[in-house]
Short mmCIF file of C-alpha atoms and ligand atoms in Angstrom, two decimals:
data_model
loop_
_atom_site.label_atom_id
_atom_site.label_comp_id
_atom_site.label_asym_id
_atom_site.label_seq_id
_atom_site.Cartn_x
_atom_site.Cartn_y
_atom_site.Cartn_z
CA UNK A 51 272.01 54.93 23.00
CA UNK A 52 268.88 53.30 21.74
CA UNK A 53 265.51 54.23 20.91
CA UNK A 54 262.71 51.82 22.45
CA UNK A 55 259.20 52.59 20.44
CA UNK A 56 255.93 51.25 21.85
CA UNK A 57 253.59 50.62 18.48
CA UNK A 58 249.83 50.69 18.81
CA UNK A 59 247.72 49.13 16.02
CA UNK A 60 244.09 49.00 16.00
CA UNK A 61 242.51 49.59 12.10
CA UNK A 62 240.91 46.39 11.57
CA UNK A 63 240.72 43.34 13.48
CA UNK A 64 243.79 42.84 15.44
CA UNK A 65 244.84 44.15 18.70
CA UNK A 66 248.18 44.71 18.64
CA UNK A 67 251.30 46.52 20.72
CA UNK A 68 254.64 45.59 20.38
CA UNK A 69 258.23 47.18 21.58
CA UNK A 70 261.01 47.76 18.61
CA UNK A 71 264.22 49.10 19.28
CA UNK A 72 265.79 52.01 16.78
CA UNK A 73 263.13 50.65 13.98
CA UNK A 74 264.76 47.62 13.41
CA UNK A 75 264.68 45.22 16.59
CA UNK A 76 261.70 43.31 17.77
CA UNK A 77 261.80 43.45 21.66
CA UNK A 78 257.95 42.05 21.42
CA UNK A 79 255.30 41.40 19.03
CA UNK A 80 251.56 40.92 20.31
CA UNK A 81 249.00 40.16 18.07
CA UNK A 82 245.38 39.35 19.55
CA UNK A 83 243.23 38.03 16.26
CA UNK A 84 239.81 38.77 16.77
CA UNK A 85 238.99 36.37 13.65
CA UNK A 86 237.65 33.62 15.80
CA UNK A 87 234.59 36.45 16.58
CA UNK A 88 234.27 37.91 13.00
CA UNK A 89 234.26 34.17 11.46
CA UNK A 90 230.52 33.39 12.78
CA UNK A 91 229.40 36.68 10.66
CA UNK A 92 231.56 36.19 7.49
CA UNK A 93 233.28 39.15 7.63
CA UNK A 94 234.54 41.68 10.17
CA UNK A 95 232.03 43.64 11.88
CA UNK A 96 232.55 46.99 12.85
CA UNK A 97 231.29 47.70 16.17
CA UNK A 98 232.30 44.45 17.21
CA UNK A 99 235.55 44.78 16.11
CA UNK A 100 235.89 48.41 18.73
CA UNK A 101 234.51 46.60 21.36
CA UNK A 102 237.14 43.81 21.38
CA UNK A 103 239.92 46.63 20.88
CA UNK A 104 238.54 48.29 24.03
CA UNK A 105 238.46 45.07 25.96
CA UNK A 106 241.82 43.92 24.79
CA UNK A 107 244.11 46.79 24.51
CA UNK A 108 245.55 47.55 28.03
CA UNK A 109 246.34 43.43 28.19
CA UNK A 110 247.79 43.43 24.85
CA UNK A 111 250.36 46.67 25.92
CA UNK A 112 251.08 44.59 29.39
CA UNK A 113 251.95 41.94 27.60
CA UNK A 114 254.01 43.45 24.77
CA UNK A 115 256.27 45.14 27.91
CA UNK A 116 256.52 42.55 29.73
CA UNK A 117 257.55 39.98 26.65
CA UNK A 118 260.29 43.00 25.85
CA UNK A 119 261.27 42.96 29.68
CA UNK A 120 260.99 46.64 29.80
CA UNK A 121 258.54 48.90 31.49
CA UNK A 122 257.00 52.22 30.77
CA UNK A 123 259.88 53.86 32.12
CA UNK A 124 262.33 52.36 29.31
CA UNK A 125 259.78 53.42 26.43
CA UNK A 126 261.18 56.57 24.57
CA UNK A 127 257.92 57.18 22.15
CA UNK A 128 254.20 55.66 21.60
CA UNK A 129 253.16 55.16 18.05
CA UNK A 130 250.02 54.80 16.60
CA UNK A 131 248.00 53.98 13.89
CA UNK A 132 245.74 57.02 12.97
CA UNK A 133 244.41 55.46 9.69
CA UNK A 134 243.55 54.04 7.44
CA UNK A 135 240.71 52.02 8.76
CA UNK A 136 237.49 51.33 10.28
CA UNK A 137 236.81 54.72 12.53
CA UNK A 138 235.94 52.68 16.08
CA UNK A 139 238.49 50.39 15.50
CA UNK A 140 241.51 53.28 15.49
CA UNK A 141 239.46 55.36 18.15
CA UNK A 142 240.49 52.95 20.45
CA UNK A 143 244.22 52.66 19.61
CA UNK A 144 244.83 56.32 19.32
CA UNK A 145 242.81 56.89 22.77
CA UNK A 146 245.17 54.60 23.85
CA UNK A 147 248.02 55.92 22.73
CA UNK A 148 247.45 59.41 23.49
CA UNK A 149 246.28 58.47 26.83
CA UNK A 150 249.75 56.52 27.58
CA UNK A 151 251.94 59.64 26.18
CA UNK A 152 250.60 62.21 28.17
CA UNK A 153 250.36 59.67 31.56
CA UNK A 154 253.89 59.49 30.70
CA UNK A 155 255.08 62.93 29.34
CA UNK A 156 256.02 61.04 25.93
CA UNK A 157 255.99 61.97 22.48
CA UNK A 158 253.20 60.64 20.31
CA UNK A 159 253.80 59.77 16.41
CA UNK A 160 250.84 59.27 14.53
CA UNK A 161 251.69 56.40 11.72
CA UNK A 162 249.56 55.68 8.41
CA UNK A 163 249.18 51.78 8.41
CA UNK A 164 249.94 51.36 4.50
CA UNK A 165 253.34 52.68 5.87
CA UNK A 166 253.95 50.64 8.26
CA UNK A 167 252.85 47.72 5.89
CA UNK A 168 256.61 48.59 3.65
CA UNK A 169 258.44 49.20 7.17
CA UNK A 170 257.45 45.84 8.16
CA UNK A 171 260.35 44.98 5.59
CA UNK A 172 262.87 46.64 8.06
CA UNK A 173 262.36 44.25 10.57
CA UNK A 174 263.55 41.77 8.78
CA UNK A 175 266.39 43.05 6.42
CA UNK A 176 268.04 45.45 8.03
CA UNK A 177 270.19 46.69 5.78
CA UNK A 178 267.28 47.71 3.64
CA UNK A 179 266.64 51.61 2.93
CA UNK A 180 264.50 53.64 0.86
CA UNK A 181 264.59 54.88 -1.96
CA UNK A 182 262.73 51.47 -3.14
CA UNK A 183 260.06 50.48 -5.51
CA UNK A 184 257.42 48.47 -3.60
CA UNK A 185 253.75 46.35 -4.30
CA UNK A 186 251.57 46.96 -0.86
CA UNK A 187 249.10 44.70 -1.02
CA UNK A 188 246.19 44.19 1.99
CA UNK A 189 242.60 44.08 2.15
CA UNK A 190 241.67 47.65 1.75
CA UNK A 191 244.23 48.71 -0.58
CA UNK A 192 246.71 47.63 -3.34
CA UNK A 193 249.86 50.25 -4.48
CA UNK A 194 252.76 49.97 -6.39
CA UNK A 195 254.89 53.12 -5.46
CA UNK A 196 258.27 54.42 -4.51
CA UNK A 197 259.10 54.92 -1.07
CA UNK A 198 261.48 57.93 -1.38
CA UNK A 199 262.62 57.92 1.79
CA UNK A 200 261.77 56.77 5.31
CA UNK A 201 257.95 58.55 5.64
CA UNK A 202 257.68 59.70 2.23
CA UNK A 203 255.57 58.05 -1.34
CA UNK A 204 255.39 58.75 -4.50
CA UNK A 205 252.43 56.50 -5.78
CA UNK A 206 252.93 54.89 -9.08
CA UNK A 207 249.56 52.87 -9.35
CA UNK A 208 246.37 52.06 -7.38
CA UNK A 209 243.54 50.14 -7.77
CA UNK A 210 240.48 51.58 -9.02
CA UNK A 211 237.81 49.64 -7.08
CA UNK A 212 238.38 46.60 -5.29
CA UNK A 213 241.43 45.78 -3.02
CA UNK A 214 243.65 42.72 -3.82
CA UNK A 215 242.81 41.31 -0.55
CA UNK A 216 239.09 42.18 -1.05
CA UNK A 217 238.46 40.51 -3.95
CA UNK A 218 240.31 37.49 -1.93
CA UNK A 219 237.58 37.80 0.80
CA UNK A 220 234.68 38.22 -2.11
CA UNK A 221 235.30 35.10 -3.58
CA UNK A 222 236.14 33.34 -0.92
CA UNK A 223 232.59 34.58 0.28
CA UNK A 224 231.04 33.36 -3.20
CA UNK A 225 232.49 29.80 -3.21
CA UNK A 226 231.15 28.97 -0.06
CA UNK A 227 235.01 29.33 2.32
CA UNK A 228 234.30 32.25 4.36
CA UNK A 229 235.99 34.25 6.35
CA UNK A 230 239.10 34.95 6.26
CA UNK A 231 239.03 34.73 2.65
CA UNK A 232 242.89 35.04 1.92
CA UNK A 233 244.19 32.16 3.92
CA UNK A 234 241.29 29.53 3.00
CA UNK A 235 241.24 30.39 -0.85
CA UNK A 236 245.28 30.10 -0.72
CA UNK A 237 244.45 26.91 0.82
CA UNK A 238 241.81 25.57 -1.43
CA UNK A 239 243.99 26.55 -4.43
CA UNK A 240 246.50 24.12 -3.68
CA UNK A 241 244.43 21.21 -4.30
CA UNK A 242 243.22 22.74 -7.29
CA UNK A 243 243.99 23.36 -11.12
CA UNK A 244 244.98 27.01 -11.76
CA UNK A 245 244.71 26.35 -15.32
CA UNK A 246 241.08 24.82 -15.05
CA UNK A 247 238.95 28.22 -15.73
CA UNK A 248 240.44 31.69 -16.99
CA UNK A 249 238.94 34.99 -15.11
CA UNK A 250 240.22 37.64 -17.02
CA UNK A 251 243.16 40.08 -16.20
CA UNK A 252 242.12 43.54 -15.71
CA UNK A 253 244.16 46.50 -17.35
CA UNK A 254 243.11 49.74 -16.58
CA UNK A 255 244.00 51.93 -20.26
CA UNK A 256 247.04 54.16 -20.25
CA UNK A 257 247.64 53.71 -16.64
CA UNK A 258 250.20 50.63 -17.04
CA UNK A 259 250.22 50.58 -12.85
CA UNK A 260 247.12 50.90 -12.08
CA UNK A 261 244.96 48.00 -11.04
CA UNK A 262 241.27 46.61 -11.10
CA UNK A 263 239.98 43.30 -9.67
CA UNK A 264 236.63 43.91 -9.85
CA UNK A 265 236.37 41.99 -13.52
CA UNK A 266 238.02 39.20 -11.79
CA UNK A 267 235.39 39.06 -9.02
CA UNK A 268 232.94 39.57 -11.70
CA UNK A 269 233.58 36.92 -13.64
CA UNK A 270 233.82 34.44 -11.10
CA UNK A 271 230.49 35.25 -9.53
CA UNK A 272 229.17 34.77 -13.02
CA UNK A 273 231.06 31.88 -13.78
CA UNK A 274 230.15 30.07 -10.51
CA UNK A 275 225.89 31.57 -10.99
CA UNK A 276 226.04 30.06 -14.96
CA UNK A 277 227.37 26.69 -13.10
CA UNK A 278 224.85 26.55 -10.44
CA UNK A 279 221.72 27.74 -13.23
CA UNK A 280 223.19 24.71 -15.71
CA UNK A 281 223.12 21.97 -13.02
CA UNK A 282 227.11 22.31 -13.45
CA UNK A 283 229.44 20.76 -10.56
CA UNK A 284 232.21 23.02 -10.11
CA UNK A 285 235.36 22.06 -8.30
CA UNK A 286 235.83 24.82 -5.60
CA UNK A 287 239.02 24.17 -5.13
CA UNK A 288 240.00 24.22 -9.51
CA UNK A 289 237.94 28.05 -8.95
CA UNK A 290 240.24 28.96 -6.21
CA UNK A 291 243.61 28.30 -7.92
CA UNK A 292 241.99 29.45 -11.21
CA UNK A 293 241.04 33.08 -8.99
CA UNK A 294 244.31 33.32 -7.29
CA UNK A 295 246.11 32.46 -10.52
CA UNK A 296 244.40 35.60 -12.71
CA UNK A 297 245.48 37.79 -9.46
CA UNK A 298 248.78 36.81 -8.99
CA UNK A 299 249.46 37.27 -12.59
CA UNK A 300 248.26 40.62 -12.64
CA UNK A 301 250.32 42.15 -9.44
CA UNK A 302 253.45 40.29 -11.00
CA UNK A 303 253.09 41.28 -14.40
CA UNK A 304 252.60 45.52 -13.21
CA UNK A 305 255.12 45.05 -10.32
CA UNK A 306 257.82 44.04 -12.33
CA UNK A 307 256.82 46.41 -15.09
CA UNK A 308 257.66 49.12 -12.94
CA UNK A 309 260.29 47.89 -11.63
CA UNK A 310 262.11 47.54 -15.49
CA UNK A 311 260.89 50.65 -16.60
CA UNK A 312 261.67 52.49 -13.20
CA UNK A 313 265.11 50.86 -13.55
CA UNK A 314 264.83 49.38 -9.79
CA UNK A 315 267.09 46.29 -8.93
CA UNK A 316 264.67 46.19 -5.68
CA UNK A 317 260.94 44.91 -5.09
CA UNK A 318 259.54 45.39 -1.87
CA UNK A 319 256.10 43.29 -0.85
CA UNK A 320 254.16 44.28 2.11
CA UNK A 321 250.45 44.13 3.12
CA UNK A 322 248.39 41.00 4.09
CA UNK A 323 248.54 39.38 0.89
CA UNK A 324 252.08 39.47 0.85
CA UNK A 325 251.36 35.91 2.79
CA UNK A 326 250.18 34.23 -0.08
CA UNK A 327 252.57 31.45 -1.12
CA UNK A 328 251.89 31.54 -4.85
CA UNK A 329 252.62 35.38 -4.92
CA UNK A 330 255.92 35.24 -3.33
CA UNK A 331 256.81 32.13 -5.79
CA UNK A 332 256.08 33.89 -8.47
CA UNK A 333 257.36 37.02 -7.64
CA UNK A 334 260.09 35.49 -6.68
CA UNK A 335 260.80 33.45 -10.01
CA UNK A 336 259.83 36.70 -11.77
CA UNK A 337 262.41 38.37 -10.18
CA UNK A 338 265.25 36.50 -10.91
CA UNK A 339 264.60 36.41 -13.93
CA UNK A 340 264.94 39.81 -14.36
CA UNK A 341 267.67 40.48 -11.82
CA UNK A 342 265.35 41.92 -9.39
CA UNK A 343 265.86 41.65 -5.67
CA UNK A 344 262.58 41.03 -3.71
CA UNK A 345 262.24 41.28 -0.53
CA UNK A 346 259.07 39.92 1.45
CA UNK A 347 258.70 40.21 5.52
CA UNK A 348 257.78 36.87 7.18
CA UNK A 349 254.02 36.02 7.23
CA UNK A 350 253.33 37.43 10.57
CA UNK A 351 254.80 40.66 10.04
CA UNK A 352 252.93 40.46 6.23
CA UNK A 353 249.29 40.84 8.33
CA UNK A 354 248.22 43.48 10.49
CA UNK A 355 251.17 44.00 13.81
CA UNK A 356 252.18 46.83 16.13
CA UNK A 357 255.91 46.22 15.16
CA UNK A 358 255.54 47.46 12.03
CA UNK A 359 253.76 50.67 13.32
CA UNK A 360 256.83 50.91 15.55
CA UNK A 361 259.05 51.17 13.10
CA UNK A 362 257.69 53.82 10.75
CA UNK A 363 257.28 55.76 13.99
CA UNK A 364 260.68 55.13 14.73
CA UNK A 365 261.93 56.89 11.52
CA UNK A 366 259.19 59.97 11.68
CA UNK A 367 260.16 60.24 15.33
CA UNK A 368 264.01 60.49 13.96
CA UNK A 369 262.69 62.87 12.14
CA UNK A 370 261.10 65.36 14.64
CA UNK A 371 257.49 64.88 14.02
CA UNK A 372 255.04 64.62 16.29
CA UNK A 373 251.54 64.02 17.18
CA UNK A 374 249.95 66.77 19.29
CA UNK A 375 246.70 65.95 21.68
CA UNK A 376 244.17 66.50 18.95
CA UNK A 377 245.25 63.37 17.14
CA UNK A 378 242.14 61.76 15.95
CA UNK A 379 241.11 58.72 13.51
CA UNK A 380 241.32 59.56 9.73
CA UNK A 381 239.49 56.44 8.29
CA UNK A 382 240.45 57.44 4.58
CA UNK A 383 244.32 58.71 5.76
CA UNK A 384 245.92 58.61 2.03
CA UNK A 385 249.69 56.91 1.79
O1 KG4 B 81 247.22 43.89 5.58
P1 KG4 B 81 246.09 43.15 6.16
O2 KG4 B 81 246.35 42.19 7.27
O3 KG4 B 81 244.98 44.13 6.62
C1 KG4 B 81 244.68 45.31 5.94
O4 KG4 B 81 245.41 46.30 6.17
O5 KG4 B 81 243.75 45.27 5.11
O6 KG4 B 81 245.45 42.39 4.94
C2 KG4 B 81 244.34 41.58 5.11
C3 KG4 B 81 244.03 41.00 3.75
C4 KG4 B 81 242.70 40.27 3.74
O7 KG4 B 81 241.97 40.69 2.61
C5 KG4 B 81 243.13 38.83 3.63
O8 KG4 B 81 242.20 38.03 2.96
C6 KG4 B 81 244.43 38.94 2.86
O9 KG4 B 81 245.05 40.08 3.36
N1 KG4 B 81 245.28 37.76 3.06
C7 KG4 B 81 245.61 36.91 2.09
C8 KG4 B 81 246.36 35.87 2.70
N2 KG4 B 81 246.46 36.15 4.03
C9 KG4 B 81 245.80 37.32 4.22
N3 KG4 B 81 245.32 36.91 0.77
C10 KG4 B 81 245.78 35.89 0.04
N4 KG4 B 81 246.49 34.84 0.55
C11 KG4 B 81 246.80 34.80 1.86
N5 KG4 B 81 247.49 33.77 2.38
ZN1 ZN B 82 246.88 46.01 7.28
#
């Protein structure tokens, strides 16, 4: 018999609820994309970003049944993203969610969202199981750790101030793109030289995993204020690909550290960032080189989706845990 998991996801900007079946099967995958409101402000903006949740959500789970061509009455288990993430934003999902389970006498399975970043990857290869090494990379945070087994990390590395993704949407910011940074710098940097500047690559002393983009950012805000101080024209799109370049570098060059030193023959890439085409080249060439195999979810499961928070509740529902009705937001929830 199978499992059918409703996944609620509500951290950031997306409104999201999808159906998976036994934590591998996509029934449904709804995404609403609030970026068209956030754009006019340059970034996402809090309150607005709960207010769109509230208006959205009950369409968004309509829609994900409906697209699964199931009903309430097929759903086994709700899942939910309790963190990390803006506070309003997850309010709303977990309201939701809890609101839905005990309608519906259901069990509710709170799910971290870094987590459900790595079980995006089980979507997509289904033969894949943990114990893995994997590289989560999104906008708020940036690991390399082991997933021991389905619900449980052991973190190698973190970054020690900004987020891979954040210092995406930074310079993106500085050169004048916008917002969303990710996509339009990725962009940009493909009609540029990624050997025109060099922004340095940030080691963080005897923590070989650990990360820090902040010196990146740094140096391209200085680069770019020097420029504009000079009279210099700079090519926006030659700082782009120089930017990405110094990043992707960076998450390679740790990632597969671990992975040699860890003796893993298996990388696994999730988060937002996992999108960007020059990382998953050159992860990918990295890999083979080393005899590595990486595996990356398609774009759309890479960025923020219920399915994925279906999943890893799948596997902690397999498990026997369970959310009881004082579930609340946890805006800092740790992987
Ligand atoms: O995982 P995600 O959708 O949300 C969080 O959990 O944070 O990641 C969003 C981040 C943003 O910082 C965005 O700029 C970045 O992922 N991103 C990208 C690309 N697409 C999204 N960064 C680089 N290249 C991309 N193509
Ligand atoms: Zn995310």
């Amino acid at each position: 018999m199978s499992t059918l998991v409703l996944g609620i996801e509500s951290s950031c900007d997306e409104t999201a609820a999808a159906v998976v079946r036994d934590g591998r099967d996509i029934l449904s995958n709804v995404i609403s994309s609030q970026v068209p409101i956030h754009t006019i402000y340059g970034g996402v903006v809090p309150e607005l970003a709960s207010r769109n949740h509230i208006m959205n959500i009950n369409g968004v789970i309509r829609q994900s049944l409906s697209d699964a061509g199931v009903t309430l009455d097929d759903i086994d288990a709700v899942a939910v993203t309790f963190g990390p993430g803006l506070v309003g934003a997850l309010l709303v999902g977990v309201a939701e969610a809890k609101a839905l389970a005990y309608g519906r006498g259901l069990p509710l399975v709170g799910v971290n969202h870094m987590e459900g970043h790595v079980c995006a990857n089980f979507l997509d290869y289904k033969e894949l199981e943990p114990p893995f090494l994997c590289l989560i990379v999104s906008g708020g945070h940036t690991h390399l750790a082991m997933m021991e087994d389905y619900g449980s990390f052991r973190i190698l590395g973190q970054t020690r101030d900004d987020a891979a993704g954040e210092a995406f949407d930074k310079v993106a910011r500085a050169i004048g793109l916008g917002y969303p940074g990710g996509p339009k710098v990725e962009a940009a940097a493909k009609r540029g030289d990624p050997e025109a500047y060099h922004f340095p690559r940030g080691k963080v002393t005897d923590h070989p995993y650990d990360f820090t983009f902040s010196g990146i950012k740094s140096a391209v805000l200085n680069f770019l204020n020097h420029a504009s101080m000079s009279g210099e024209t700079v090519r926006q799109e030659d700082v782009a690909a120089s930017f990405q370049q110094a990043v992707v570098d960076v998450l390679v060059e740790r990632a597969v550290a671990a992975a040699l030193s860890l003796k893993q023959d298996r990388l696994v890439l999730a988060g937002g960032v996992a999108c960007n085409g020059a990382l998953r080249a050159a992860l990918e060439s990295a890999c083979e080189r080393e005899g590595i195999r990486l595996y990356r979810p398609r774009p759309i499961l890479c960025t923020d989706n219920a399915a994925m928070i279906a999943s890893a509740g799948y596997f902690h529902f397999l498990k026997g845990d369970r959310a009881d009705w004082s579930l609340n937001a946890v805006p800092g929830l740790e992987l």
